[in-house]
Amino acid sequence: MFILESKDQLEKAIIKAKKTRATVKFIKFGVYAVRGSKGNFYTIECKKVGNEKQVICECLGASKGLVCWHSAAALSLHVGLARQRKTA
Ligand SMILES: [Zn+2]
């Protein structure tokens, strides 16, 4: 799990996600599944706790507090959806 503080944090992970052509599946608002490099799916949860934006991914990197590319892929979808919700 990591706390999202700025978009800069995600920059490298987003590049990796694009290179990998990440497949992101929408499960419900705030919960997504991203296909990992071995074909397995990781569940990513994006939620707001107080003023903190928490991102939880099942993978090993994220469990060590790293920004993984699965999270970046899920977040890019999440941010778009959150924006739509506010304007809708
Ligand atoms: Zn991950």
Short mmCIF file of N, CA and C and ligand atoms in Angstrom, two decimals:
data_model
loop_
_atom_site.label_atom_id
_atom_site.label_comp_id
_atom_site.label_asym_id
_atom_site.label_seq_id
_atom_site.Cartn_x
_atom_site.Cartn_y
_atom_site.Cartn_z
N MET A 1 0.85 -1.19 0.00
CA MET A 1 0.00 0.00 0.00
C MET A 1 0.88 1.24 0.00
N PHE A 2 0.50 2.22 -0.76
CA PHE A 2 1.20 3.50 -0.70
C PHE A 2 0.20 4.64 -0.75
N ILE A 3 0.66 5.78 -0.29
CA ILE A 3 -0.18 6.98 -0.29
C ILE A 3 0.18 7.80 -1.52
N LEU A 4 -0.82 8.15 -2.28
CA LEU A 4 -0.58 8.95 -3.47
C LEU A 4 -0.53 10.43 -3.07
N GLU A 5 0.64 11.01 -3.30
CA GLU A 5 0.79 12.42 -2.93
C GLU A 5 0.88 13.33 -4.14
N SER A 6 1.55 12.84 -5.17
CA SER A 6 1.64 13.66 -6.38
C SER A 6 1.72 12.77 -7.60
N LYS A 7 1.45 13.36 -8.74
CA LYS A 7 1.48 12.58 -9.97
C LYS A 7 2.91 12.18 -10.35
N ASP A 8 3.88 12.94 -9.86
CA ASP A 8 5.29 12.65 -10.16
C ASP A 8 5.68 11.25 -9.71
N GLN A 9 5.10 10.85 -8.61
CA GLN A 9 5.35 9.51 -8.06
C GLN A 9 5.04 8.42 -9.08
N LEU A 10 4.04 8.71 -9.90
CA LEU A 10 3.51 7.69 -10.80
C LEU A 10 4.22 7.64 -12.14
N GLU A 11 4.98 8.69 -12.42
CA GLU A 11 5.54 8.86 -13.76
C GLU A 11 6.21 7.61 -14.32
N LYS A 12 7.16 7.07 -13.58
CA LYS A 12 7.88 5.88 -14.05
C LYS A 12 6.95 4.69 -14.20
N ALA A 13 6.06 4.53 -13.24
CA ALA A 13 5.14 3.41 -13.25
C ALA A 13 4.18 3.50 -14.45
N ILE A 14 3.81 4.73 -14.81
CA ILE A 14 2.91 4.91 -15.95
C ILE A 14 3.61 4.52 -17.25
N ILE A 15 4.87 4.89 -17.35
CA ILE A 15 5.65 4.53 -18.54
C ILE A 15 5.71 3.01 -18.68
N LYS A 16 5.97 2.36 -17.56
CA LYS A 16 6.03 0.89 -17.56
C LYS A 16 4.67 0.30 -17.94
N ALA A 17 3.62 0.87 -17.40
CA ALA A 17 2.26 0.37 -17.68
C ALA A 17 1.94 0.49 -19.17
N LYS A 18 2.38 1.59 -19.77
CA LYS A 18 2.12 1.79 -21.19
C LYS A 18 2.91 0.81 -22.04
N LYS A 19 4.16 0.59 -21.65
CA LYS A 19 5.01 -0.35 -22.37
C LYS A 19 4.44 -1.76 -22.30
N THR A 20 3.92 -2.09 -21.15
CA THR A 20 3.39 -3.43 -20.91
C THR A 20 2.00 -3.59 -21.53
N ARG A 21 1.41 -2.47 -21.96
CA ARG A 21 0.04 -2.45 -22.45
C ARG A 21 -0.88 -3.12 -21.46
N ALA A 22 -0.88 -2.58 -20.28
CA ALA A 22 -1.62 -3.17 -19.18
C ALA A 22 -3.10 -3.30 -19.49
N THR A 23 -3.64 -4.43 -19.13
CA THR A 23 -5.07 -4.67 -19.24
C THR A 23 -5.69 -4.36 -17.89
N VAL A 24 -6.60 -3.41 -17.87
CA VAL A 24 -7.25 -3.03 -16.62
C VAL A 24 -8.72 -3.41 -16.69
N LYS A 25 -9.16 -4.17 -15.71
CA LYS A 25 -10.57 -4.55 -15.66
C LYS A 25 -11.26 -3.78 -14.55
N PHE A 26 -12.41 -3.25 -14.91
CA PHE A 26 -13.20 -2.52 -13.93
C PHE A 26 -14.02 -3.53 -13.13
N ILE A 27 -13.88 -3.50 -11.82
CA ILE A 27 -14.69 -4.39 -10.98
C ILE A 27 -15.83 -3.58 -10.38
N LYS A 28 -15.47 -2.55 -9.66
CA LYS A 28 -16.44 -1.55 -9.22
C LYS A 28 -15.67 -0.27 -8.98
N PHE A 29 -16.37 0.83 -8.76
CA PHE A 29 -15.67 2.08 -8.58
C PHE A 29 -14.68 1.97 -7.42
N GLY A 30 -13.41 2.17 -7.73
CA GLY A 30 -12.36 2.09 -6.71
C GLY A 30 -11.67 0.73 -6.66
N VAL A 31 -12.21 -0.25 -7.37
CA VAL A 31 -11.57 -1.58 -7.37
C VAL A 31 -11.37 -2.05 -8.81
N TYR A 32 -10.13 -2.40 -9.12
CA TYR A 32 -9.78 -2.78 -10.48
C TYR A 32 -8.87 -4.01 -10.46
N ALA A 33 -8.84 -4.69 -11.58
CA ALA A 33 -7.93 -5.83 -11.71
C ALA A 33 -7.00 -5.54 -12.88
N VAL A 34 -5.72 -5.71 -12.65
CA VAL A 34 -4.74 -5.45 -13.70
C VAL A 34 -3.98 -6.75 -13.97
N ARG A 35 -3.84 -7.07 -15.24
CA ARG A 35 -3.15 -8.29 -15.60
C ARG A 35 -1.64 -8.10 -15.48
N GLY A 36 -1.03 -8.95 -14.71
CA GLY A 36 0.41 -8.88 -14.50
C GLY A 36 1.17 -9.52 -15.65
N SER A 37 2.48 -9.43 -15.58
CA SER A 37 3.32 -9.90 -16.68
C SER A 37 3.24 -11.42 -16.88
N LYS A 38 2.79 -12.14 -15.87
CA LYS A 38 2.68 -13.60 -16.00
C LYS A 38 1.26 -14.04 -16.32
N GLY A 39 0.41 -13.07 -16.63
CA GLY A 39 -0.96 -13.41 -17.00
C GLY A 39 -1.91 -13.50 -15.81
N ASN A 40 -1.36 -13.34 -14.64
CA ASN A 40 -2.19 -13.36 -13.44
C ASN A 40 -2.78 -11.97 -13.20
N PHE A 41 -3.88 -11.91 -12.48
CA PHE A 41 -4.47 -10.61 -12.21
C PHE A 41 -4.20 -10.15 -10.78
N TYR A 42 -3.91 -8.87 -10.66
CA TYR A 42 -3.75 -8.28 -9.34
C TYR A 42 -4.95 -7.37 -9.10
N THR A 43 -5.45 -7.40 -7.89
CA THR A 43 -6.54 -6.52 -7.53
C THR A 43 -5.97 -5.25 -6.93
N ILE A 44 -6.43 -4.13 -7.43
CA ILE A 44 -5.97 -2.84 -6.94
C ILE A 44 -7.16 -2.06 -6.40
N GLU A 45 -6.96 -1.52 -5.22
CA GLU A 45 -8.02 -0.74 -4.60
C GLU A 45 -7.54 0.70 -4.45
N CYS A 46 -8.35 1.64 -4.90
CA CYS A 46 -8.03 3.06 -4.75
C CYS A 46 -9.08 3.66 -3.84
N LYS A 47 -8.66 4.22 -2.74
CA LYS A 47 -9.65 4.81 -1.85
C LYS A 47 -9.12 6.03 -1.13
N LYS A 48 -10.06 6.82 -0.66
CA LYS A 48 -9.70 8.03 0.06
C LYS A 48 -9.98 7.79 1.53
N VAL A 49 -8.95 7.98 2.34
CA VAL A 49 -9.11 7.85 3.78
C VAL A 49 -8.73 9.19 4.37
N GLY A 50 -9.72 9.94 4.83
CA GLY A 50 -9.46 11.31 5.27
C GLY A 50 -8.96 12.10 4.08
N ASN A 51 -7.79 12.67 4.22
CA ASN A 51 -7.22 13.42 3.11
C ASN A 51 -6.22 12.60 2.32
N GLU A 52 -6.03 11.36 2.73
CA GLU A 52 -5.05 10.51 2.06
C GLU A 52 -5.68 9.70 0.95
N LYS A 53 -4.96 9.63 -0.16
CA LYS A 53 -5.41 8.74 -1.24
C LYS A 53 -4.58 7.47 -1.14
N GLN A 54 -5.21 6.41 -0.73
CA GLN A 54 -4.51 5.16 -0.56
C GLN A 54 -4.69 4.28 -1.78
N VAL A 55 -3.59 3.64 -2.17
CA VAL A 55 -3.63 2.70 -3.27
C VAL A 55 -3.10 1.37 -2.77
N ILE A 56 -3.91 0.36 -2.89
CA ILE A 56 -3.54 -0.96 -2.39
C ILE A 56 -3.47 -1.94 -3.56
N CYS A 57 -2.32 -2.55 -3.72
CA CYS A 57 -2.17 -3.58 -4.76
C CYS A 57 -1.67 -4.84 -4.07
N GLU A 58 -2.04 -5.97 -4.63
CA GLU A 58 -1.68 -7.26 -4.03
C GLU A 58 -0.24 -7.68 -4.28
N CYS A 59 0.43 -6.99 -5.21
CA CYS A 59 1.75 -7.49 -5.60
C CYS A 59 2.81 -7.21 -4.53
N LEU A 60 3.94 -7.85 -4.70
CA LEU A 60 5.02 -7.78 -3.73
C LEU A 60 5.58 -6.36 -3.60
N GLY A 61 5.76 -5.70 -4.75
CA GLY A 61 6.31 -4.35 -4.74
C GLY A 61 5.48 -3.40 -3.90
N ALA A 62 4.17 -3.45 -4.13
CA ALA A 62 3.28 -2.55 -3.41
C ALA A 62 3.25 -2.86 -1.93
N SER A 63 3.41 -4.14 -1.58
CA SER A 63 3.39 -4.50 -0.16
C SER A 63 4.62 -3.93 0.55
N LYS A 64 5.64 -3.56 -0.24
CA LYS A 64 6.82 -2.92 0.35
C LYS A 64 6.73 -1.40 0.26
N GLY A 65 5.58 -0.91 -0.21
CA GLY A 65 5.38 0.54 -0.28
C GLY A 65 5.84 1.16 -1.58
N LEU A 66 6.13 0.33 -2.58
CA LEU A 66 6.57 0.86 -3.86
C LEU A 66 5.37 1.17 -4.75
N VAL A 67 5.59 2.13 -5.65
CA VAL A 67 4.54 2.46 -6.62
C VAL A 67 4.69 1.49 -7.79
N CYS A 68 3.81 0.54 -7.90
CA CYS A 68 3.94 -0.45 -8.97
C CYS A 68 3.16 0.00 -10.20
N TRP A 69 3.48 -0.60 -11.33
CA TRP A 69 2.80 -0.18 -12.55
C TRP A 69 1.35 -0.64 -12.60
N HIS A 70 1.01 -1.68 -11.85
CA HIS A 70 -0.40 -2.11 -11.79
C HIS A 70 -1.24 -0.97 -11.21
N SER A 71 -0.71 -0.40 -10.15
CA SER A 71 -1.41 0.70 -9.49
C SER A 71 -1.55 1.89 -10.42
N ALA A 72 -0.47 2.18 -11.16
CA ALA A 72 -0.50 3.31 -12.08
C ALA A 72 -1.57 3.09 -13.15
N ALA A 73 -1.65 1.87 -13.66
CA ALA A 73 -2.65 1.56 -14.68
C ALA A 73 -4.06 1.69 -14.12
N ALA A 74 -4.27 1.16 -12.92
CA ALA A 74 -5.58 1.24 -12.30
C ALA A 74 -5.95 2.68 -11.98
N LEU A 75 -4.97 3.44 -11.52
CA LEU A 75 -5.23 4.83 -11.15
C LEU A 75 -5.61 5.70 -12.35
N SER A 76 -5.00 5.41 -13.49
CA SER A 76 -5.33 6.23 -14.65
C SER A 76 -6.80 6.04 -15.03
N LEU A 77 -7.31 4.83 -14.83
CA LEU A 77 -8.73 4.59 -15.06
C LEU A 77 -9.57 5.23 -13.95
N HIS A 78 -9.13 5.04 -12.74
CA HIS A 78 -9.85 5.55 -11.57
C HIS A 78 -10.01 7.07 -11.60
N VAL A 79 -8.93 7.75 -11.94
CA VAL A 79 -8.95 9.22 -11.97
C VAL A 79 -9.97 9.70 -13.02
N GLY A 80 -9.98 9.04 -14.17
CA GLY A 80 -10.93 9.38 -15.22
C GLY A 80 -12.37 9.19 -14.76
N LEU A 81 -12.62 8.08 -14.08
CA LEU A 81 -13.96 7.77 -13.60
C LEU A 81 -14.39 8.74 -12.52
N ALA A 82 -13.46 9.06 -11.63
CA ALA A 82 -13.77 9.98 -10.53
C ALA A 82 -14.13 11.35 -11.08
N ARG A 83 -13.45 11.75 -12.13
CA ARG A 83 -13.71 13.03 -12.75
C ARG A 83 -15.11 13.04 -13.37
N GLN A 84 -15.45 11.96 -14.06
CA GLN A 84 -16.78 11.84 -14.67
C GLN A 84 -17.88 11.92 -13.62
N ARG A 85 -17.64 11.27 -12.51
CA ARG A 85 -18.63 11.24 -11.43
C ARG A 85 -18.93 12.63 -10.90
N LYS A 86 -17.87 13.42 -10.80
CA LYS A 86 -18.05 14.76 -10.25
C LYS A 86 -18.82 15.67 -11.19
N THR A 87 -18.58 15.48 -12.48
CA THR A 87 -19.23 16.38 -13.44
C THR A 87 -20.61 15.86 -13.84
N ALA A 88 -20.86 14.57 -13.63
CA ALA A 88 -22.13 13.99 -14.06
C ALA A 88 -23.28 14.44 -13.17
ZN ZN B 1 1.14 -4.00 -8.05
#
